[in-house]
């Protein structure tokens, strides 16, 4: 299977990813020893998330079977998030998690943990979408759902294509015209990261000063509002995947693909880079072991 161009860079070309703002942030502020060496919190959060995801599946299944009194929308007829689907997703997630356990060394441990963390977030987003689809299929009609998906696909293609072009330009120093969508989204992300806390404070103050505005509208305006928020959520997730997840995932991929090159680039011993367990199992006694290795 032919790999995408952005996954075919040489070691020297892959170093260009270290200039990406998100990769810089992950290396400097997130890849800290305290986080890498104490994964118990991440595991606890993963368990809590899975329990929540199971609860969502139970909620949707109950809504389809018996409905909920007082609900402004009709009782759903098709369940797009069954308990069986939850179990399939649960097995898939655990399979990937177990697979990464056999691939990780000290240098890539955080990268593989990051994969599993983003996977559980994708799982949640999928369940949210299937929940909304189950609940709103009847009022939206099949034509409305198809139109909704069409908009997501078109906008998503524009965002993905723009970011992939930008990454290829960064990796291969290609003569590619700057993508206006990529530039615009980067500016928006920087503004959100810089001033997003002001918006949060503003919402909290508004709810505190005007508590009566917290009610949910059940008329056509409320319906359009929910669908609009759903659309914004999905587009926001695509942006997050491309601009907050993809650059670091690509960086980790190359770090895994060129372990010795990156090790020498960071000037670390094989034991420090791979960890004692991985080193003894996969490196020691093989042609990969450095003759100058000092294991004492």
GROMACS .gro file of C-alpha atoms in nm:
model
  296
    1UNK     CA    1   0.000   0.000   0.000
    2UNK     CA    2   0.137   0.336  -0.104
    3UNK     CA    3   0.191   0.574   0.187
    4UNK     CA    4   0.081   0.939   0.173
    5UNK     CA    5   0.362   1.167   0.065
    6UNK     CA    6   0.390   1.329   0.409
    7UNK     CA    7   0.484   0.985   0.553
    8UNK     CA    8   0.775   0.928   0.310
    9UNK     CA    9   1.019   1.195   0.427
   10UNK     CA   10   1.380   1.113   0.507
   11UNK     CA   11   1.517   1.162   0.857
   12UNK     CA   12   1.671   1.497   0.763
   13UNK     CA   13   1.344   1.613   0.606
   14UNK     CA   14   1.141   1.498   0.910
   15UNK     CA   15   1.340   1.732   1.136
   16UNK     CA   16   1.145   2.019   0.980
   17UNK     CA   17   0.846   1.912   1.192
   18UNK     CA   18   1.027   2.037   1.502
   19UNK     CA   19   0.957   2.390   1.374
   20UNK     CA   20   0.581   2.333   1.397
   21UNK     CA   21   0.425   2.532   1.682
   22UNK     CA   22   0.221   2.238   1.813
   23UNK     CA   23   0.521   2.003   1.804
   24UNK     CA   24   0.728   2.262   1.988
   25UNK     CA   25   0.459   2.294   2.254
   26UNK     CA   26   0.428   1.916   2.295
   27UNK     CA   27   0.804   1.868   2.329
   28UNK     CA   28   0.858   2.160   2.564
   29UNK     CA   29   0.546   2.164   2.782
   30UNK     CA   30   0.379   1.822   2.758
   31UNK     CA   31   0.658   1.565   2.713
   32UNK     CA   32   0.769   1.610   3.073
   33UNK     CA   33   0.916   1.328   3.287
   34UNK     CA   34   0.638   1.368   3.544
   35UNK     CA   35   0.375   1.289   3.281
   36UNK     CA   36   0.572   1.009   3.117
   37UNK     CA   37   0.662   0.836   3.442
   38UNK     CA   38   0.322   0.855   3.611
   39UNK     CA   39   0.068   0.722   3.362
   40UNK     CA   40  -0.173   0.606   3.633
   41UNK     CA   41  -0.378   0.926   3.605
   42UNK     CA   42  -0.417   0.876   3.230
   43UNK     CA   43  -0.533   0.517   3.290
   44UNK     CA   44  -0.788   0.628   3.549
   45UNK     CA   45  -0.923   0.893   3.311
   46UNK     CA   46  -0.942   0.630   3.035
   47UNK     CA   47  -1.153   0.402   3.256
   48UNK     CA   48  -1.381   0.693   3.349
   49UNK     CA   49  -1.419   0.786   2.982
   50UNK     CA   50  -1.508   0.429   2.885
   51UNK     CA   51  -1.772   0.416   3.160
   52UNK     CA   52  -1.918   0.742   3.026
   53UNK     CA   53  -1.914   0.606   2.671
   54UNK     CA   54  -2.099   0.295   2.788
   55UNK     CA   55  -2.351   0.519   2.965
   56UNK     CA   56  -2.414   0.710   2.642
   57UNK     CA   57  -2.481   0.383   2.457
   58UNK     CA   58  -2.724   0.275   2.731
   59UNK     CA   59  -2.900   0.613   2.717
   60UNK     CA   60  -2.948   0.593   2.340
   61UNK     CA   61  -3.066   0.232   2.355
   62UNK     CA   62  -3.321   0.320   2.624
   63UNK     CA   63  -3.441   0.620   2.423
   64UNK     CA   64  -3.507   0.400   2.120
   65UNK     CA   65  -3.682   0.128   2.320
   66UNK     CA   66  -3.900   0.328   2.558
   67UNK     CA   67  -3.842   0.694   2.477
   68UNK     CA   68  -3.823   0.976   2.731
   69UNK     CA   69  -4.129   1.160   2.857
   70UNK     CA   70  -4.130   1.532   2.795
   71UNK     CA   71  -3.878   1.508   2.510
   72UNK     CA   72  -3.940   1.776   2.242
   73UNK     CA   73  -3.828   1.539   1.964
   74UNK     CA   74  -4.007   1.224   1.843
   75UNK     CA   75  -3.912   0.884   1.980
   76UNK     CA   76  -3.622   0.750   1.770
   77UNK     CA   77  -3.693   0.448   1.552
   78UNK     CA   78  -3.336   0.352   1.451
   79UNK     CA   79  -3.055   0.305   1.702
   80UNK     CA   80  -2.722   0.402   1.549
   81UNK     CA   81  -2.541   0.345   1.881
   82UNK     CA   82  -2.634   0.001   2.006
   83UNK     CA   83  -2.467  -0.180   2.295
   84UNK     CA   84  -2.323  -0.422   2.038
   85UNK     CA   85  -2.155  -0.135   1.852
   86UNK     CA   86  -2.014  -0.007   2.182
   87UNK     CA   87  -1.863  -0.351   2.246
   88UNK     CA   88  -1.709  -0.357   1.897
   89UNK     CA   89  -1.552  -0.014   1.954
   90UNK     CA   90  -1.438  -0.123   2.300
   91UNK     CA   91  -1.263  -0.431   2.155
   92UNK     CA   92  -1.103  -0.224   1.877
   93UNK     CA   93  -0.973   0.034   2.124
   94UNK     CA   94  -0.824  -0.233   2.350
   95UNK     CA   95  -0.670  -0.416   2.055
   96UNK     CA   96  -0.489  -0.099   1.946
   97UNK     CA   97  -0.387  -0.028   2.306
   98UNK     CA   98  -0.242  -0.380   2.347
   99UNK     CA   99  -0.067  -0.355   2.010
  100UNK     CA  100   0.108  -0.032   2.112
  101UNK     CA  101   0.235  -0.196   2.431
  102UNK     CA  102   0.462  -0.420   2.223
  103UNK     CA  103   0.588  -0.134   2.007
  104UNK     CA  104   0.685   0.127   2.261
  105UNK     CA  105   1.028   0.202   2.400
  106UNK     CA  106   1.123   0.478   2.643
  107UNK     CA  107   1.160   0.729   2.358
  108UNK     CA  108   0.822   0.646   2.201
  109UNK     CA  109   0.623   0.562   2.515
  110UNK     CA  110   0.460   0.904   2.532
  111UNK     CA  111   0.386   0.899   2.160
  112UNK     CA  112   0.195   0.571   2.181
  113UNK     CA  113   0.012   0.691   2.494
  114UNK     CA  114  -0.084   1.000   2.293
  115UNK     CA  115  -0.226   0.775   2.020
  116UNK     CA  116  -0.446   0.593   2.271
  117UNK     CA  117  -0.558   0.921   2.428
  118UNK     CA  118  -0.660   1.069   2.092
  119UNK     CA  119  -0.830   0.741   1.999
  120UNK     CA  120  -1.059   0.756   2.301
  121UNK     CA  121  -1.145   1.116   2.213
  122UNK     CA  122  -1.231   1.005   1.859
  123UNK     CA  123  -1.443   0.730   2.009
  124UNK     CA  124  -1.635   0.985   2.214
  125UNK     CA  125  -1.688   1.214   1.915
  126UNK     CA  126  -1.818   0.919   1.714
  127UNK     CA  127  -2.064   0.830   1.989
  128UNK     CA  128  -2.183   1.190   2.018
  129UNK     CA  129  -2.247   1.200   1.644
  130UNK     CA  130  -2.430   0.868   1.646
  131UNK     CA  131  -2.637   0.984   1.944
  132UNK     CA  132  -2.739   1.304   1.768
  133UNK     CA  133  -2.810   1.113   1.447
  134UNK     CA  134  -3.035   0.872   1.636
  135UNK     CA  135  -3.223   1.153   1.809
  136UNK     CA  136  -3.260   1.389   1.512
  137UNK     CA  137  -3.300   1.156   1.216
  138UNK     CA  138  -3.681   1.190   1.213
  139UNK     CA  139  -3.704   1.572   1.248
  140UNK     CA  140  -3.411   1.628   1.009
  141UNK     CA  141  -3.538   1.369   0.755
  142UNK     CA  142  -3.305   1.154   0.545
  143UNK     CA  143  -3.252   1.436   0.296
  144UNK     CA  144  -3.152   1.674   0.576
  145UNK     CA  145  -2.903   1.423   0.717
  146UNK     CA  146  -2.750   1.364   0.373
  147UNK     CA  147  -2.719   1.740   0.321
  148UNK     CA  148  -2.561   1.776   0.666
  149UNK     CA  149  -2.304   1.503   0.592
  150UNK     CA  150  -2.233   1.658   0.250
  151UNK     CA  151  -2.147   1.992   0.410
  152UNK     CA  152  -1.919   1.821   0.663
  153UNK     CA  153  -1.742   1.625   0.388
  154UNK     CA  154  -1.687   1.932   0.168
  155UNK     CA  155  -1.563   2.154   0.450
  156UNK     CA  156  -1.355   1.870   0.592
  157UNK     CA  157  -1.191   1.805   0.254
  158UNK     CA  158  -1.093   2.171   0.223
  159UNK     CA  159  -0.942   2.173   0.575
  160UNK     CA  160  -0.760   1.839   0.535
  161UNK     CA  161  -0.629   1.922   0.188
  162UNK     CA  162  -0.498   2.258   0.309
  163UNK     CA  163  -0.317   2.112   0.610
  164UNK     CA  164  -0.167   1.822   0.412
  165UNK     CA  165  -0.036   2.068   0.153
  166UNK     CA  166   0.117   2.277   0.431
  167UNK     CA  167   0.284   1.973   0.590
  168UNK     CA  168   0.423   1.856   0.257
  169UNK     CA  169   0.561   2.203   0.198
  170UNK     CA  170   0.718   2.201   0.545
  171UNK     CA  171   0.868   1.852   0.509
  172UNK     CA  172   0.995   1.866   0.153
  173UNK     CA  173   1.046   2.241   0.120
  174UNK     CA  174   0.828   2.215  -0.189
  175UNK     CA  175   0.733   2.507  -0.405
  176UNK     CA  176   0.367   2.504  -0.307
  177UNK     CA  177   0.157   2.817  -0.291
  178UNK     CA  178   0.051   2.910   0.061
  179UNK     CA  179  -0.296   2.779   0.138
  180UNK     CA  180  -0.532   3.057   0.250
  181UNK     CA  181  -0.744   2.815   0.455
  182UNK     CA  182  -0.435   2.690   0.640
  183UNK     CA  183  -0.319   3.045   0.715
  184UNK     CA  184  -0.666   3.151   0.831
  185UNK     CA  185  -0.714   2.852   1.062
  186UNK     CA  186  -0.368   2.899   1.216
  187UNK     CA  187  -0.457   3.259   1.295
  188UNK     CA  188  -0.787   3.154   1.454
  189UNK     CA  189  -0.614   2.887   1.666
  190UNK     CA  190  -0.356   3.138   1.788
  191UNK     CA  191  -0.631   3.385   1.882
  192UNK     CA  192  -0.825   3.114   2.069
  193UNK     CA  193  -0.515   2.997   2.255
  194UNK     CA  194  -0.432   3.355   2.350
  195UNK     CA  195  -0.776   3.496   2.432
  196UNK     CA  196  -0.999   3.189   2.476
  197UNK     CA  197  -1.000   3.228   2.855
  198UNK     CA  198  -1.170   3.567   2.814
  199UNK     CA  199  -1.461   3.403   2.631
  200UNK     CA  200  -1.498   3.144   2.909
  201UNK     CA  201  -1.506   3.414   3.174
  202UNK     CA  202  -1.760   3.610   2.968
  203UNK     CA  203  -1.994   3.310   2.940
  204UNK     CA  204  -1.969   3.240   3.315
  205UNK     CA  205  -2.045   3.604   3.401
  206UNK     CA  206  -2.339   3.611   3.159
  207UNK     CA  207  -2.492   3.300   3.316
  208UNK     CA  208  -2.438   3.446   3.662
  209UNK     CA  209  -2.593   3.785   3.581
  210UNK     CA  210  -2.873   3.646   3.364
  211UNK     CA  211  -2.952   3.299   3.504
  212UNK     CA  212  -3.290   3.283   3.326
  213UNK     CA  213  -3.117   3.258   2.988
  214UNK     CA  214  -3.004   2.901   3.058
  215UNK     CA  215  -3.332   2.745   2.941
  216UNK     CA  216  -3.336   2.528   2.630
  217UNK     CA  217  -3.567   2.636   2.351
  218UNK     CA  218  -3.785   2.363   2.202
  219UNK     CA  219  -3.917   2.558   1.901
  220UNK     CA  220  -3.774   2.575   1.549
  221UNK     CA  221  -3.511   2.825   1.664
  222UNK     CA  222  -3.388   2.582   1.927
  223UNK     CA  223  -3.384   2.299   1.672
  224UNK     CA  224  -3.178   2.504   1.427
  225UNK     CA  225  -2.948   2.603   1.713
  226UNK     CA  226  -2.878   2.241   1.805
  227UNK     CA  227  -2.810   2.141   1.444
  228UNK     CA  228  -2.581   2.444   1.403
  229UNK     CA  229  -2.387   2.352   1.717
  230UNK     CA  230  -2.359   1.996   1.589
  231UNK     CA  231  -2.218   2.122   1.260
  232UNK     CA  232  -1.972   2.353   1.438
  233UNK     CA  233  -1.866   2.067   1.666
  234UNK     CA  234  -1.782   1.838   1.375
  235UNK     CA  235  -1.594   2.106   1.185
  236UNK     CA  236  -1.409   2.197   1.504
  237UNK     CA  237  -1.309   1.833   1.552
  238UNK     CA  238  -1.169   1.817   1.199
  239UNK     CA  239  -0.967   2.131   1.265
  240UNK     CA  240  -0.844   1.988   1.595
  241UNK     CA  241  -0.742   1.661   1.429
  242UNK     CA  242  -0.549   1.836   1.153
  243UNK     CA  243  -0.388   2.119   1.347
  244UNK     CA  244  -0.355   1.995   1.706
  245UNK     CA  245  -0.315   1.618   1.663
  246UNK     CA  246  -0.170   1.542   1.319
  247UNK     CA  247   0.161   1.736   1.340
  248UNK     CA  248   0.266   1.566   1.664
  249UNK     CA  249   0.142   1.225   1.550
  250UNK     CA  250   0.348   1.266   1.233
  251UNK     CA  251   0.648   1.371   1.439
  252UNK     CA  252   0.609   1.064   1.660
  253UNK     CA  253   0.575   0.844   1.352
  254UNK     CA  254   0.913   0.960   1.223
  255UNK     CA  255   1.066   0.927   1.568
  256UNK     CA  256   0.950   0.563   1.562
  257UNK     CA  257   1.059   0.515   1.200
  258UNK     CA  258   1.410   0.657   1.252
  259UNK     CA  259   1.490   0.567   1.615
  260UNK     CA  260   1.869   0.554   1.581
  261UNK     CA  261   1.887   0.874   1.381
  262UNK     CA  262   1.678   1.064   1.635
  263UNK     CA  263   1.871   0.909   1.922
  264UNK     CA  264   2.200   1.032   1.781
  265UNK     CA  265   2.040   1.368   1.698
  266UNK     CA  266   1.940   1.407   2.066
  267UNK     CA  267   2.278   1.269   2.176
  268UNK     CA  268   2.146   0.991   2.403
  269UNK     CA  269   2.280   0.646   2.478
  270UNK     CA  270   2.090   0.342   2.353
  271UNK     CA  271   2.001   0.241   2.708
  272UNK     CA  272   1.860   0.585   2.789
  273UNK     CA  273   1.678   0.606   2.456
  274UNK     CA  274   1.517   0.262   2.446
  275UNK     CA  275   1.493   0.181   2.816
  276UNK     CA  276   1.646  -0.123   2.983
  277UNK     CA  277   1.363  -0.364   2.906
  278UNK     CA  278   1.336  -0.277   2.535
  279UNK     CA  279   1.714  -0.256   2.497
  280UNK     CA  280   1.775  -0.601   2.644
  281UNK     CA  281   1.500  -0.758   2.433
  282UNK     CA  282   1.550  -0.591   2.094
  283UNK     CA  283   1.892  -0.422   2.082
  284UNK     CA  284   2.145  -0.598   2.305
  285UNK     CA  285   2.340  -0.868   2.129
  286UNK     CA  286   2.214  -0.768   1.783
  287UNK     CA  287   2.381  -0.573   1.504
  288UNK     CA  288   2.188  -0.268   1.622
  289UNK     CA  289   2.388  -0.251   1.946
  290UNK     CA  290   2.661   0.009   1.944
  291UNK     CA  291   3.002  -0.134   2.009
  292UNK     CA  292   3.087   0.171   2.217
  293UNK     CA  293   2.783   0.115   2.440
  294UNK     CA  294   2.867   0.159   2.806
  295UNK     CA  295   2.616  -0.047   3.005
  296UNK     CA  296   2.795  -0.023   3.339
   0.00000   0.00000   0.00000
